[in-house]
CSV table of N, CA and C in Angstrom, one decimal:
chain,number,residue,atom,x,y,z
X,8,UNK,N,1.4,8.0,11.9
X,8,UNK,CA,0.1,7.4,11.6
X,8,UNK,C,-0.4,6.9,13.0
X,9,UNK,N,-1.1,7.2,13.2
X,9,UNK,CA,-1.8,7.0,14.7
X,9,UNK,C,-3.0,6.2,15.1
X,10,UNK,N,-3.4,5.8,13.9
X,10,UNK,CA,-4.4,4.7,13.4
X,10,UNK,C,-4.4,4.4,11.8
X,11,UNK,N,-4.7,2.9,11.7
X,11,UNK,CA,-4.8,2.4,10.6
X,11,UNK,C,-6.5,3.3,9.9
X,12,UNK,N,-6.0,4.6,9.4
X,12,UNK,CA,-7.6,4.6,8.6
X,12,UNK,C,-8.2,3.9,7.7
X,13,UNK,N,-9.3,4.7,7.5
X,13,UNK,CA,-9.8,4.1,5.8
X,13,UNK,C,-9.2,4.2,4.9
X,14,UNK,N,-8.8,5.4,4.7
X,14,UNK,CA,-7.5,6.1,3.5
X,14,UNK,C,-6.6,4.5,3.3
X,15,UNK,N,-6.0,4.4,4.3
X,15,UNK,CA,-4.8,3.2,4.4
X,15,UNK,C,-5.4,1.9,4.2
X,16,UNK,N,-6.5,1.8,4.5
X,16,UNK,CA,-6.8,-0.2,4.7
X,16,UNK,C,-7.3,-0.1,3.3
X,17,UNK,N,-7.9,1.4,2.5
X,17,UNK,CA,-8.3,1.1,1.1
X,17,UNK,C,-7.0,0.7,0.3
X,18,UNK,N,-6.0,1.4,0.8
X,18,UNK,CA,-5.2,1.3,-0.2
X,18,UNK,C,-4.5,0.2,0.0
X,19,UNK,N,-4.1,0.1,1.3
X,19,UNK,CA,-3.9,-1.5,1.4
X,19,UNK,C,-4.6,-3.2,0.2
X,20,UNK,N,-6.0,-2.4,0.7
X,20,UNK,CA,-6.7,-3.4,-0.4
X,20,UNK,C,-6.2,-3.6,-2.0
X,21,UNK,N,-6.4,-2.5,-2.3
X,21,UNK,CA,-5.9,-1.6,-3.6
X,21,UNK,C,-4.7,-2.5,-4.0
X,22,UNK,N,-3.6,-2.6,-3.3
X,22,UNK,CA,-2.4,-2.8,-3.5
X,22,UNK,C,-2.3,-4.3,-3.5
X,23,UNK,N,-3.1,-4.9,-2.6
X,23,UNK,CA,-2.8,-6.6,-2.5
X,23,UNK,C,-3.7,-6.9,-3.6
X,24,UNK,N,-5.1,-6.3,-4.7
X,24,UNK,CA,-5.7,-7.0,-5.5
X,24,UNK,C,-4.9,-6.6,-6.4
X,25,UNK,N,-3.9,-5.4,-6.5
X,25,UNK,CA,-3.5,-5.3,-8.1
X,25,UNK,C,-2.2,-5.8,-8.1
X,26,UNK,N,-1.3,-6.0,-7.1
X,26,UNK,CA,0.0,-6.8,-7.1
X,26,UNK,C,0.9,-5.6,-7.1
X,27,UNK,N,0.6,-4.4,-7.1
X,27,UNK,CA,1.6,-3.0,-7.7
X,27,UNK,C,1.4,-1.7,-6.8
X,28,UNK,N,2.0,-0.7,-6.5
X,28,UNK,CA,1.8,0.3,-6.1
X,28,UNK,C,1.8,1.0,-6.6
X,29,UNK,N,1.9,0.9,-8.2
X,29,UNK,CA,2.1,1.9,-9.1
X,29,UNK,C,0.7,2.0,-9.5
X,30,UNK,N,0.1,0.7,-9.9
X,30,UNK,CA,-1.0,0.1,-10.6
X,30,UNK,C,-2.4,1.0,-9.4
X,31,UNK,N,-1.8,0.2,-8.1
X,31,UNK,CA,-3.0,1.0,-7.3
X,31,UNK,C,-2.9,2.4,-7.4
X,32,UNK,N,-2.0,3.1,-7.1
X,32,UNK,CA,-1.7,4.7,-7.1
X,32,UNK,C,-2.3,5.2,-8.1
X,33,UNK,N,-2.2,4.4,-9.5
X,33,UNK,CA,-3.2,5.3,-10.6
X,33,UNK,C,-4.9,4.8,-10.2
X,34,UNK,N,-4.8,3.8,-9.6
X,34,UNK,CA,-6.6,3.2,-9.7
X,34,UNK,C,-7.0,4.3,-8.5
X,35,UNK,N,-6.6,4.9,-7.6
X,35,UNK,CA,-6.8,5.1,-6.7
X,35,UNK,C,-6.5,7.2,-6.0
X,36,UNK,N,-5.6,7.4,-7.5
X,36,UNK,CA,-5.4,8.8,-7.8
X,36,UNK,C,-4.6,9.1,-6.7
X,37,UNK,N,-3.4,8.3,-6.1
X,37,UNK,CA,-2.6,9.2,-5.8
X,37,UNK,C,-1.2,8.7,-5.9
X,38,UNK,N,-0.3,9.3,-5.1
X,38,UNK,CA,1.1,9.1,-5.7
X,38,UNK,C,1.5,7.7,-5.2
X,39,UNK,N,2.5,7.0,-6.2
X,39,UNK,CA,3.2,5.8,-5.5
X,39,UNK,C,3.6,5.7,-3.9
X,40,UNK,N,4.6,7.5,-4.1
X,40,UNK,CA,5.0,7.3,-3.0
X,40,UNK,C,4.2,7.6,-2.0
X,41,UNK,N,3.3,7.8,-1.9
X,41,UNK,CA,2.5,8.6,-0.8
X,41,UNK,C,1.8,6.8,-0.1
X,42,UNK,N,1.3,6.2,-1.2
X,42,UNK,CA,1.1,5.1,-0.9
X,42,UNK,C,2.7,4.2,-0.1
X,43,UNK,N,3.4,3.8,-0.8
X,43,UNK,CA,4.1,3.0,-0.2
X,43,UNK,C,4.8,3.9,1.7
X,44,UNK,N,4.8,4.7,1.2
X,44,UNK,CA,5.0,5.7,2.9
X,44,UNK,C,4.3,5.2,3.6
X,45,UNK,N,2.9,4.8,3.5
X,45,UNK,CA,2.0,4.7,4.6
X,45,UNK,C,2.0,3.2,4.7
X,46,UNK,N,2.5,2.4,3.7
X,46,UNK,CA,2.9,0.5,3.5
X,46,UNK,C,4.2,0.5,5.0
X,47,UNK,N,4.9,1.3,4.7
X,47,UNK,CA,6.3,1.2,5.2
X,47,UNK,C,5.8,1.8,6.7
X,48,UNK,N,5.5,2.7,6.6
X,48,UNK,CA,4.5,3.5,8.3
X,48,UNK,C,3.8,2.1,8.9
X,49,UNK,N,3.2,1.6,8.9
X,49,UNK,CA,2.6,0.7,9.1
X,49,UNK,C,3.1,-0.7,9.7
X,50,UNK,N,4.2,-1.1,8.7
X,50,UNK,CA,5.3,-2.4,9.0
X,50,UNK,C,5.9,-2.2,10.3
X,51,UNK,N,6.2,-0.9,10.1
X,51,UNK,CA,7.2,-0.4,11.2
X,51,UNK,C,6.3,-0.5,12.8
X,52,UNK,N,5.0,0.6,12.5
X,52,UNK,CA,4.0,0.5,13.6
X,52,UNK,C,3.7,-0.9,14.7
X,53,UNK,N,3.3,-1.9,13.5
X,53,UNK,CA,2.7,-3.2,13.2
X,53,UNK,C,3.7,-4.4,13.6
X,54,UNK,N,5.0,-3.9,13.1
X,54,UNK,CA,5.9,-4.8,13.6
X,54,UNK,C,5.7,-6.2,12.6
X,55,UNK,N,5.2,-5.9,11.4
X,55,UNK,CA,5.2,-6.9,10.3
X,55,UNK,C,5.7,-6.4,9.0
X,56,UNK,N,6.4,-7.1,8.2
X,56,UNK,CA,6.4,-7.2,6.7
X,56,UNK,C,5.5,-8.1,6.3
X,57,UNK,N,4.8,-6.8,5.2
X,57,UNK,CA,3.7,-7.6,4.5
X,57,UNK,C,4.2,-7.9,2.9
X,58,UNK,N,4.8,-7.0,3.0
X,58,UNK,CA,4.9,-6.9,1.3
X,58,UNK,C,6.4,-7.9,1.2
X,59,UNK,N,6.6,-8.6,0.0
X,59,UNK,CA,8.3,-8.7,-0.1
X,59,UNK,C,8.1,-8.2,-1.9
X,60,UNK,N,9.0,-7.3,-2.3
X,60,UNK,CA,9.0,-6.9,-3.5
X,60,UNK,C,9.9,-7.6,-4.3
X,61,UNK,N,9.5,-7.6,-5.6
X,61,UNK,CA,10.2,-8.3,-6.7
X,61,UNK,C,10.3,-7.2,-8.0
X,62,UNK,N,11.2,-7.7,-9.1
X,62,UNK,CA,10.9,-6.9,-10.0
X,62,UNK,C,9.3,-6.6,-10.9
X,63,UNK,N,8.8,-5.2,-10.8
X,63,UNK,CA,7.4,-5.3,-11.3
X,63,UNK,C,6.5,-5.8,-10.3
X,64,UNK,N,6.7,-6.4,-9.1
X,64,UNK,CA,5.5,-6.8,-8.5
X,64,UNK,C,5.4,-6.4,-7.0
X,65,UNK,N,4.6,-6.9,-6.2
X,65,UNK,CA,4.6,-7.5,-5.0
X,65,UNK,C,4.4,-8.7,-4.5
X,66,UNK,N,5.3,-9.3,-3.7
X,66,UNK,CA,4.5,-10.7,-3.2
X,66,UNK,C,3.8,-10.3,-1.8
């Protein structure tokens, strides 16, 4: 990933209003994983953890 796109900061969004990646991935028509790849692409890039996961959720 070579820049934070649109693609990503939507889903970004996506993912912090609904608490889920699952939840965004259907609002948003695409796969869990494809989303959380570009969560994890990012951390790493960024040099932050954003997410800390729980069961069913995100914090």
């Amino acid at each position: 990933m070579d820049a934070l796109d649109s693609r990503f900061l939507r889903a970004f969004l996506v993912v912090a209003r609904e608490g889920s990646i699952r939840r965004a991935a259907e609002r948003l028509n695409m796969a869990p994983s494809a989303i959380s790849r570009k969560l994890v692409e990012a951390e790493a890039r960024l040099g932050v953890a954003w997410w800390s996961a729980a069961p069913r959720a995100l914090r």
